[in-house]
């Protein structure tokens, strides 16, 4: 890793407000997190994404438990689903402006439709890299709590806005196009795999979108959200 790349990664880490600096090994892990598997490099994001998934769910649970002790278990589960969603991760990555730092292969570079998914994956890998480097969830809490606080307040104030399937259905029916159609397949047998299920949603003669998730419900929500994102772009 050359000095220019090292400086870029140091600037990124400084924006995270971790409360602790990262050494050279830590920056190497950050570099690995931002290196997509499509790059063909031996050290890429996938293992760190796997770790980041577990760390994200644990720390989000701890955040909800501390901030909302009176929230029902069902409401806690619904809120957590938003705080760990691919949509939330992609938005976080966008706020961090990580796209120019990504190391991608030619196919991924040319696939703009997959950019949000890639951004979500490497952001989750970045969480894994920070945890692996620091050996503690405390820096993760310092980094993510301000973002969670904003999202949690928005979700609890208007929970219906964060149900992408409902929003897409309302739009589709409002346009006189009928109900969206979902086709969902299990692609992995590994419990907890964020790409275990793949869902494709279509509105005839208008749009087709794809989403992935740990469950059928998550995959369908992600597909609906991707459809809404495409509709926003078209408008």
PDB file of C-alpha atoms in Angstrom:
ATOM      1  CA  UNK A   1       0.000   0.000   0.000  1.00  0.00           C
ATOM      2  CA  UNK A   2       1.584   3.272  -1.106  1.00  0.00           C
ATOM      3  CA  UNK A   3       1.730   6.496   0.916  1.00  0.00           C
ATOM      4  CA  UNK A   4      -1.133   8.116  -1.009  1.00  0.00           C
ATOM      5  CA  UNK A   5      -3.484   5.207  -0.286  1.00  0.00           C
ATOM      6  CA  UNK A   6      -2.397   5.158   3.358  1.00  0.00           C
ATOM      7  CA  UNK A   7      -3.191   8.854   3.705  1.00  0.00           C
ATOM      8  CA  UNK A   8      -6.637   8.387   2.126  1.00  0.00           C
ATOM      9  CA  UNK A   9      -7.471   5.582   4.542  1.00  0.00           C
ATOM     10  CA  UNK A  10      -6.207   7.571   7.528  1.00  0.00           C
ATOM     11  CA  UNK A  11      -8.516  10.434   6.541  1.00  0.00           C
ATOM     12  CA  UNK A  12     -11.437   8.003   6.309  1.00  0.00           C
ATOM     13  CA  UNK A  13     -10.701   6.528   9.743  1.00  0.00           C
ATOM     14  CA  UNK A  14     -10.503  10.005  11.281  1.00  0.00           C
ATOM     15  CA  UNK A  15     -14.072  10.719  10.161  1.00  0.00           C
ATOM     16  CA  UNK A  16     -15.315   7.647  12.069  1.00  0.00           C
ATOM     17  CA  UNK A  17     -14.571   9.135  15.509  1.00  0.00           C
ATOM     18  CA  UNK A  18     -13.438   5.791  16.892  1.00  0.00           C
ATOM     19  CA  UNK A  19     -11.716   7.289  19.921  1.00  0.00           C
ATOM     20  CA  UNK A  20      -8.582   5.278  19.178  1.00  0.00           C
ATOM     21  CA  UNK A  21      -6.074   5.381  16.303  1.00  0.00           C
ATOM     22  CA  UNK A  22      -5.442   2.443  14.011  1.00  0.00           C
ATOM     23  CA  UNK A  23      -1.939   1.103  13.492  1.00  0.00           C
ATOM     24  CA  UNK A  24      -0.513  -0.097  10.199  1.00  0.00           C
ATOM     25  CA  UNK A  25      -2.180  -3.491  10.541  1.00  0.00           C
ATOM     26  CA  UNK A  26      -5.500  -1.799  11.215  1.00  0.00           C
ATOM     27  CA  UNK A  27      -5.180   0.298   8.068  1.00  0.00           C
ATOM     28  CA  UNK A  28      -4.356  -2.862   6.119  1.00  0.00           C
ATOM     29  CA  UNK A  29      -7.621  -4.371   7.335  1.00  0.00           C
ATOM     30  CA  UNK A  30      -9.484  -1.220   6.272  1.00  0.00           C
ATOM     31  CA  UNK A  31      -7.856  -1.525   2.860  1.00  0.00           C
ATOM     32  CA  UNK A  32      -8.945  -5.159   2.674  1.00  0.00           C
ATOM     33  CA  UNK A  33     -12.508  -4.188   3.614  1.00  0.00           C
ATOM     34  CA  UNK A  34     -12.618  -1.732   0.717  1.00  0.00           C
ATOM     35  CA  UNK A  35     -11.240  -4.305  -1.734  1.00  0.00           C
ATOM     36  CA  UNK A  36     -14.176  -6.044  -3.403  1.00  0.00           C
ATOM     37  CA  UNK A  37     -13.955  -9.722  -4.294  1.00  0.00           C
ATOM     38  CA  UNK A  38     -14.417  -8.760  -7.963  1.00  0.00           C
ATOM     39  CA  UNK A  39     -10.943  -7.218  -7.890  1.00  0.00           C
ATOM     40  CA  UNK A  40      -9.412 -10.687  -8.048  1.00  0.00           C
ATOM     41  CA  UNK A  41      -7.077  -9.923  -5.164  1.00  0.00           C
ATOM     42  CA  UNK A  42      -6.377 -12.615  -2.614  1.00  0.00           C
ATOM     43  CA  UNK A  43      -7.159 -10.313   0.309  1.00  0.00           C
ATOM     44  CA  UNK A  44     -10.689  -9.014  -0.216  1.00  0.00           C
ATOM     45  CA  UNK A  45     -13.750  -7.933   1.744  1.00  0.00           C
ATOM     46  CA  UNK A  46     -15.761 -11.131   2.155  1.00  0.00           C
ATOM     47  CA  UNK A  47     -14.326 -12.508   5.423  1.00  0.00           C
ATOM     48  CA  UNK A  48     -14.495  -9.089   7.046  1.00  0.00           C
ATOM     49  CA  UNK A  49     -18.072  -8.666   5.837  1.00  0.00           C
ATOM     50  CA  UNK A  50     -18.959 -11.976   7.520  1.00  0.00           C
ATOM     51  CA  UNK A  51     -17.439 -10.712  10.780  1.00  0.00           C
ATOM     52  CA  UNK A  52     -18.986  -7.265  10.382  1.00  0.00           C
ATOM     53  CA  UNK A  53     -22.447  -8.779  10.027  1.00  0.00           C
ATOM     54  CA  UNK A  54     -22.215 -10.361  13.494  1.00  0.00           C
ATOM     55  CA  UNK A  55     -20.678  -7.262  15.078  1.00  0.00           C
ATOM     56  CA  UNK A  56     -23.307  -4.986  13.534  1.00  0.00           C
ATOM     57  CA  UNK A  57     -26.210  -7.072  14.820  1.00  0.00           C
ATOM     58  CA  UNK A  58     -24.716  -7.311  18.319  1.00  0.00           C
ATOM     59  CA  UNK A  59     -23.935  -3.617  18.659  1.00  0.00           C
ATOM     60  CA  UNK A  60     -27.289  -2.567  17.188  1.00  0.00           C
ATOM     61  CA  UNK A  61     -28.998  -4.811  19.741  1.00  0.00           C
ATOM     62  CA  UNK A  62     -26.970  -3.263  22.553  1.00  0.00           C
ATOM     63  CA  UNK A  63     -27.829   0.216  21.288  1.00  0.00           C
ATOM     64  CA  UNK A  64     -31.566  -0.517  21.265  1.00  0.00           C
ATOM     65  CA  UNK A  65     -31.429  -2.175  24.689  1.00  0.00           C
ATOM     66  CA  UNK A  66     -29.680   0.864  26.191  1.00  0.00           C
ATOM     67  CA  UNK A  67     -31.623   3.592  24.387  1.00  0.00           C
ATOM     68  CA  UNK A  68     -35.128   2.085  24.396  1.00  0.00           C
ATOM     69  CA  UNK A  69     -35.506  -0.107  27.511  1.00  0.00           C
ATOM     70  CA  UNK A  70     -39.316   0.097  27.410  1.00  0.00           C
ATOM     71  CA  UNK A  71     -39.710  -0.913  23.769  1.00  0.00           C
ATOM     72  CA  UNK A  72     -41.443  -4.263  23.237  1.00  0.00           C
ATOM     73  CA  UNK A  73     -39.400  -7.178  21.929  1.00  0.00           C
ATOM     74  CA  UNK A  74     -41.334  -7.121  18.661  1.00  0.00           C
ATOM     75  CA  UNK A  75     -40.737  -3.401  18.212  1.00  0.00           C
ATOM     76  CA  UNK A  76     -37.056  -3.898  19.068  1.00  0.00           C
ATOM     77  CA  UNK A  77     -36.768  -6.556  16.371  1.00  0.00           C
ATOM     78  CA  UNK A  78     -38.460  -4.311  13.804  1.00  0.00           C
ATOM     79  CA  UNK A  79     -36.202  -1.395  14.691  1.00  0.00           C
ATOM     80  CA  UNK A  80     -33.064  -3.511  14.569  1.00  0.00           C
ATOM     81  CA  UNK A  81     -34.008  -4.753  11.107  1.00  0.00           C
ATOM     82  CA  UNK A  82     -33.770  -1.142   9.922  1.00  0.00           C
ATOM     83  CA  UNK A  83     -30.511  -0.431  11.764  1.00  0.00           C
ATOM     84  CA  UNK A  84     -28.712  -3.381  10.153  1.00  0.00           C
ATOM     85  CA  UNK A  85     -30.379  -3.370   6.726  1.00  0.00           C
ATOM     86  CA  UNK A  86     -28.476  -3.268   3.462  1.00  0.00           C
ATOM     87  CA  UNK A  87     -30.251   0.000   2.701  1.00  0.00           C
ATOM     88  CA  UNK A  88     -28.955   1.535   5.936  1.00  0.00           C
ATOM     89  CA  UNK A  89     -25.438   0.248   5.268  1.00  0.00           C
ATOM     90  CA  UNK A  90     -25.466   1.596   1.708  1.00  0.00           C
ATOM     91  CA  UNK A  91     -26.629   4.986   2.944  1.00  0.00           C
ATOM     92  CA  UNK A  92     -23.915   4.989   5.611  1.00  0.00           C
ATOM     93  CA  UNK A  93     -21.289   4.174   3.014  1.00  0.00           C
ATOM     94  CA  UNK A  94     -22.562   7.024   0.860  1.00  0.00           C
ATOM     95  CA  UNK A  95     -22.328   9.449   3.779  1.00  0.00           C
ATOM     96  CA  UNK A  96     -18.756   8.291   4.353  1.00  0.00           C
ATOM     97  CA  UNK A  97     -18.025   8.869   0.632  1.00  0.00           C
ATOM     98  CA  UNK A  98     -16.305   5.508   0.323  1.00  0.00           C
ATOM     99  CA  UNK A  99     -17.028   4.939  -3.375  1.00  0.00           C
ATOM    100  CA  UNK A 100     -13.786   6.599  -4.599  1.00  0.00           C
ATOM    101  CA  UNK A 101     -11.838   4.378  -2.161  1.00  0.00           C
ATOM    102  CA  UNK A 102     -13.250   1.080  -3.430  1.00  0.00           C
ATOM    103  CA  UNK A 103     -11.019  -1.346  -5.301  1.00  0.00           C
ATOM    104  CA  UNK A 104     -13.273  -3.074  -7.828  1.00  0.00           C
ATOM    105  CA  UNK A 105     -12.881  -5.457 -10.723  1.00  0.00           C
ATOM    106  CA  UNK A 106     -13.844  -4.466 -14.263  1.00  0.00           C
ATOM    107  CA  UNK A 107     -17.244  -6.185 -14.116  1.00  0.00           C
ATOM    108  CA  UNK A 108     -18.230  -4.483 -10.850  1.00  0.00           C
ATOM    109  CA  UNK A 109     -16.992  -1.136 -12.141  1.00  0.00           C
ATOM    110  CA  UNK A 110     -19.325  -1.420 -15.099  1.00  0.00           C
ATOM    111  CA  UNK A 111     -22.343  -2.583 -13.107  1.00  0.00           C
ATOM    112  CA  UNK A 112     -23.835   0.627 -11.750  1.00  0.00           C
ATOM    113  CA  UNK A 113     -27.055  -1.170 -10.773  1.00  0.00           C
ATOM    114  CA  UNK A 114     -25.065  -3.196  -8.223  1.00  0.00           C
ATOM    115  CA  UNK A 115     -23.260  -0.206  -6.719  1.00  0.00           C
ATOM    116  CA  UNK A 116     -25.576   0.146  -3.696  1.00  0.00           C
ATOM    117  CA  UNK A 117     -25.193  -3.556  -2.902  1.00  0.00           C
ATOM    118  CA  UNK A 118     -21.423  -3.320  -3.200  1.00  0.00           C
ATOM    119  CA  UNK A 119     -21.381  -0.218  -0.997  1.00  0.00           C
ATOM    120  CA  UNK A 120     -23.458  -2.001   1.655  1.00  0.00           C
ATOM    121  CA  UNK A 121     -21.195  -5.066   1.563  1.00  0.00           C
ATOM    122  CA  UNK A 122     -17.936  -3.167   1.960  1.00  0.00           C
ATOM    123  CA  UNK A 123     -19.397  -0.897   4.664  1.00  0.00           C
ATOM    124  CA  UNK A 124     -20.258  -4.022   6.641  1.00  0.00           C
ATOM    125  CA  UNK A 125     -16.734  -5.277   5.965  1.00  0.00           C
ATOM    126  CA  UNK A 126     -15.385  -1.962   7.280  1.00  0.00           C
ATOM    127  CA  UNK A 127     -17.241  -2.611  10.550  1.00  0.00           C
ATOM    128  CA  UNK A 128     -15.551  -6.007  10.697  1.00  0.00           C
ATOM    129  CA  UNK A 129     -12.164  -4.427  10.016  1.00  0.00           C
ATOM    130  CA  UNK A 130     -12.551  -1.861  12.806  1.00  0.00           C
ATOM    131  CA  UNK A 131     -13.654  -4.521  15.278  1.00  0.00           C
ATOM    132  CA  UNK A 132     -10.823  -6.854  14.271  1.00  0.00           C
ATOM    133  CA  UNK A 133      -8.277  -4.066  14.634  1.00  0.00           C
ATOM    134  CA  UNK A 134      -9.541  -2.694  17.955  1.00  0.00           C
ATOM    135  CA  UNK A 135     -10.685  -5.959  19.519  1.00  0.00           C
ATOM    136  CA  UNK A 136     -13.669  -4.231  21.111  1.00  0.00           C
ATOM    137  CA  UNK A 137     -17.183  -3.105  20.212  1.00  0.00           C
ATOM    138  CA  UNK A 138     -16.722   0.267  21.931  1.00  0.00           C
ATOM    139  CA  UNK A 139     -15.206   2.003  18.870  1.00  0.00           C
ATOM    140  CA  UNK A 140     -18.104   0.621  16.811  1.00  0.00           C
ATOM    141  CA  UNK A 141     -20.585   2.189  19.230  1.00  0.00           C
ATOM    142  CA  UNK A 142     -18.726   5.527  19.129  1.00  0.00           C
ATOM    143  CA  UNK A 143     -18.829   5.480  15.346  1.00  0.00           C
ATOM    144  CA  UNK A 144     -22.357   4.215  14.670  1.00  0.00           C
ATOM    145  CA  UNK A 145     -24.436   5.565  17.580  1.00  0.00           C
ATOM    146  CA  UNK A 146     -25.030   9.032  16.058  1.00  0.00           C
ATOM    147  CA  UNK A 147     -26.256   7.425  12.832  1.00  0.00           C
ATOM    148  CA  UNK A 148     -28.449   4.946  14.713  1.00  0.00           C
ATOM    149  CA  UNK A 149     -29.957   7.711  16.816  1.00  0.00           C
ATOM    150  CA  UNK A 150     -31.140   9.578  13.719  1.00  0.00           C
ATOM    151  CA  UNK A 151     -32.465   6.470  12.003  1.00  0.00           C
ATOM    152  CA  UNK A 152     -34.197   5.153  15.140  1.00  0.00           C
ATOM    153  CA  UNK A 153     -35.960   8.468  15.695  1.00  0.00           C
ATOM    154  CA  UNK A 154     -37.203   8.472  12.090  1.00  0.00           C
ATOM    155  CA  UNK A 155     -38.367   4.846  12.238  1.00  0.00           C
ATOM    156  CA  UNK A 156     -40.222   5.220  15.526  1.00  0.00           C
ATOM    157  CA  UNK A 157     -41.855   8.475  14.399  1.00  0.00           C
ATOM    158  CA  UNK A 158     -43.210   7.026  11.128  1.00  0.00           C
ATOM    159  CA  UNK A 159     -42.678   3.245  10.962  1.00  0.00           C
ATOM    160  CA  UNK A 160     -44.842   2.812   7.839  1.00  0.00           C
ATOM    161  CA  UNK A 161     -42.346   4.863   5.806  1.00  0.00           C
ATOM    162  CA  UNK A 162     -39.707   2.205   6.343  1.00  0.00           C
ATOM    163  CA  UNK A 163     -41.751  -0.666   4.956  1.00  0.00           C
ATOM    164  CA  UNK A 164     -40.559  -0.710   1.360  1.00  0.00           C
ATOM    165  CA  UNK A 165     -43.048  -3.367   0.239  1.00  0.00           C
ATOM    166  CA  UNK A 166     -45.965  -1.268   1.454  1.00  0.00           C
ATOM    167  CA  UNK A 167     -44.582   1.876  -0.165  1.00  0.00           C
ATOM    168  CA  UNK A 168     -44.035   0.124  -3.511  1.00  0.00           C
ATOM    169  CA  UNK A 169     -47.508  -1.415  -3.413  1.00  0.00           C
ATOM    170  CA  UNK A 170     -49.104   1.955  -2.708  1.00  0.00           C
ATOM    171  CA  UNK A 171     -47.193   3.534  -5.600  1.00  0.00           C
ATOM    172  CA  UNK A 172     -48.053   0.707  -7.990  1.00  0.00           C
ATOM    173  CA  UNK A 173     -51.741   0.742  -7.168  1.00  0.00           C
ATOM    174  CA  UNK A 174     -51.794   4.526  -7.322  1.00  0.00           C
ATOM    175  CA  UNK A 175     -50.483   4.298 -10.894  1.00  0.00           C
ATOM    176  CA  UNK A 176     -53.144   1.749 -11.794  1.00  0.00           C
ATOM    177  CA  UNK A 177     -50.514  -0.963 -12.337  1.00  0.00           C
ATOM    178  CA  UNK A 178     -51.848  -3.525  -9.878  1.00  0.00           C
ATOM    179  CA  UNK A 179     -49.777  -5.360  -7.282  1.00  0.00           C
ATOM    180  CA  UNK A 180     -46.009  -5.938  -7.508  1.00  0.00           C
ATOM    181  CA  UNK A 181     -45.065  -9.567  -8.125  1.00  0.00           C
ATOM    182  CA  UNK A 182     -42.294 -11.219  -6.053  1.00  0.00           C
ATOM    183  CA  UNK A 183     -40.259 -14.316  -6.892  1.00  0.00           C
ATOM    184  CA  UNK A 184     -37.924 -15.416  -4.100  1.00  0.00           C
ATOM    185  CA  UNK A 185     -35.361 -18.238  -4.140  1.00  0.00           C
ATOM    186  CA  UNK A 186     -33.065 -19.680  -1.500  1.00  0.00           C
ATOM    187  CA  UNK A 187     -29.502 -19.487  -2.815  1.00  0.00           C
ATOM    188  CA  UNK A 188     -27.575 -20.583   0.298  1.00  0.00           C
ATOM    189  CA  UNK A 189     -28.121 -23.090   3.101  1.00  0.00           C
ATOM    190  CA  UNK A 190     -26.092 -21.063   5.613  1.00  0.00           C
ATOM    191  CA  UNK A 191     -28.221 -19.555   8.380  1.00  0.00           C
ATOM    192  CA  UNK A 192     -27.459 -15.859   8.810  1.00  0.00           C
ATOM    193  CA  UNK A 193     -25.948 -15.495   5.339  1.00  0.00           C
ATOM    194  CA  UNK A 194     -26.925 -11.977   4.172  1.00  0.00           C
ATOM    195  CA  UNK A 195     -27.267 -13.385   0.635  1.00  0.00           C
ATOM    196  CA  UNK A 196     -29.181 -16.536   1.569  1.00  0.00           C
ATOM    197  CA  UNK A 197     -32.333 -15.473  -0.279  1.00  0.00           C
ATOM    198  CA  UNK A 198     -32.662 -13.632  -3.571  1.00  0.00           C
ATOM    199  CA  UNK A 199     -35.928 -11.897  -4.435  1.00  0.00           C
ATOM    200  CA  UNK A 200     -36.989 -10.330  -7.712  1.00  0.00           C
ATOM    201  CA  UNK A 201     -39.892  -7.910  -7.809  1.00  0.00           C
ATOM    202  CA  UNK A 202     -41.587  -6.811 -10.978  1.00  0.00           C
ATOM    203  CA  UNK A 203     -44.300  -4.405 -12.013  1.00  0.00           C
ATOM    204  CA  UNK A 204     -45.334  -5.302 -15.572  1.00  0.00           C
ATOM    205  CA  UNK A 205     -44.150  -2.915 -18.276  1.00  0.00           C
ATOM    206  CA  UNK A 206     -42.494  -0.669 -15.691  1.00  0.00           C
ATOM    207  CA  UNK A 207     -39.730  -2.052 -13.500  1.00  0.00           C
ATOM    208  CA  UNK A 208     -37.817  -5.125 -12.313  1.00  0.00           C
ATOM    209  CA  UNK A 209     -35.509  -5.079  -9.283  1.00  0.00           C
ATOM    210  CA  UNK A 210     -33.560  -7.567  -7.207  1.00  0.00           C
ATOM    211  CA  UNK A 211     -32.724  -7.802  -3.509  1.00  0.00           C
ATOM    212  CA  UNK A 212     -30.891 -10.145  -1.149  1.00  0.00           C
ATOM    213  CA  UNK A 213     -31.428 -10.989   2.502  1.00  0.00           C
ATOM    214  CA  UNK A 214     -31.038 -13.422   5.382  1.00  0.00           C
ATOM    215  CA  UNK A 215     -34.739 -14.290   5.135  1.00  0.00           C
ATOM    216  CA  UNK A 216     -37.409 -14.193   2.458  1.00  0.00           C
ATOM    217  CA  UNK A 217     -38.910 -11.152   4.154  1.00  0.00           C
ATOM    218  CA  UNK A 218     -35.592  -9.284   4.187  1.00  0.00           C
ATOM    219  CA  UNK A 219     -34.897 -10.129   0.539  1.00  0.00           C
ATOM    220  CA  UNK A 220     -38.344  -8.938  -0.558  1.00  0.00           C
ATOM    221  CA  UNK A 221     -37.934  -5.703   1.415  1.00  0.00           C
ATOM    222  CA  UNK A 222     -34.556  -5.100  -0.237  1.00  0.00           C
ATOM    223  CA  UNK A 223     -35.988  -5.817  -3.690  1.00  0.00           C
ATOM    224  CA  UNK A 224     -38.828  -3.374  -3.054  1.00  0.00           C
ATOM    225  CA  UNK A 225     -36.375  -0.759  -1.843  1.00  0.00           C
ATOM    226  CA  UNK A 226     -34.230  -1.203  -4.952  1.00  0.00           C
ATOM    227  CA  UNK A 227     -37.362  -0.758  -7.081  1.00  0.00           C
ATOM    228  CA  UNK A 228     -38.222   2.459  -5.237  1.00  0.00           C
ATOM    229  CA  UNK A 229     -34.641   3.683  -5.718  1.00  0.00           C
ATOM    230  CA  UNK A 230     -34.918   3.056  -9.468  1.00  0.00           C
ATOM    231  CA  UNK A 231     -38.238   4.885  -9.592  1.00  0.00           C
ATOM    232  CA  UNK A 232     -36.718   7.861  -7.796  1.00  0.00           C
ATOM    233  CA  UNK A 233     -33.865   7.906 -10.304  1.00  0.00           C
ATOM    234  CA  UNK A 234     -36.302   7.780 -13.224  1.00  0.00           C
ATOM    235  CA  UNK A 235     -38.252  10.720 -11.799  1.00  0.00           C
TER     236      UNK A 235
END
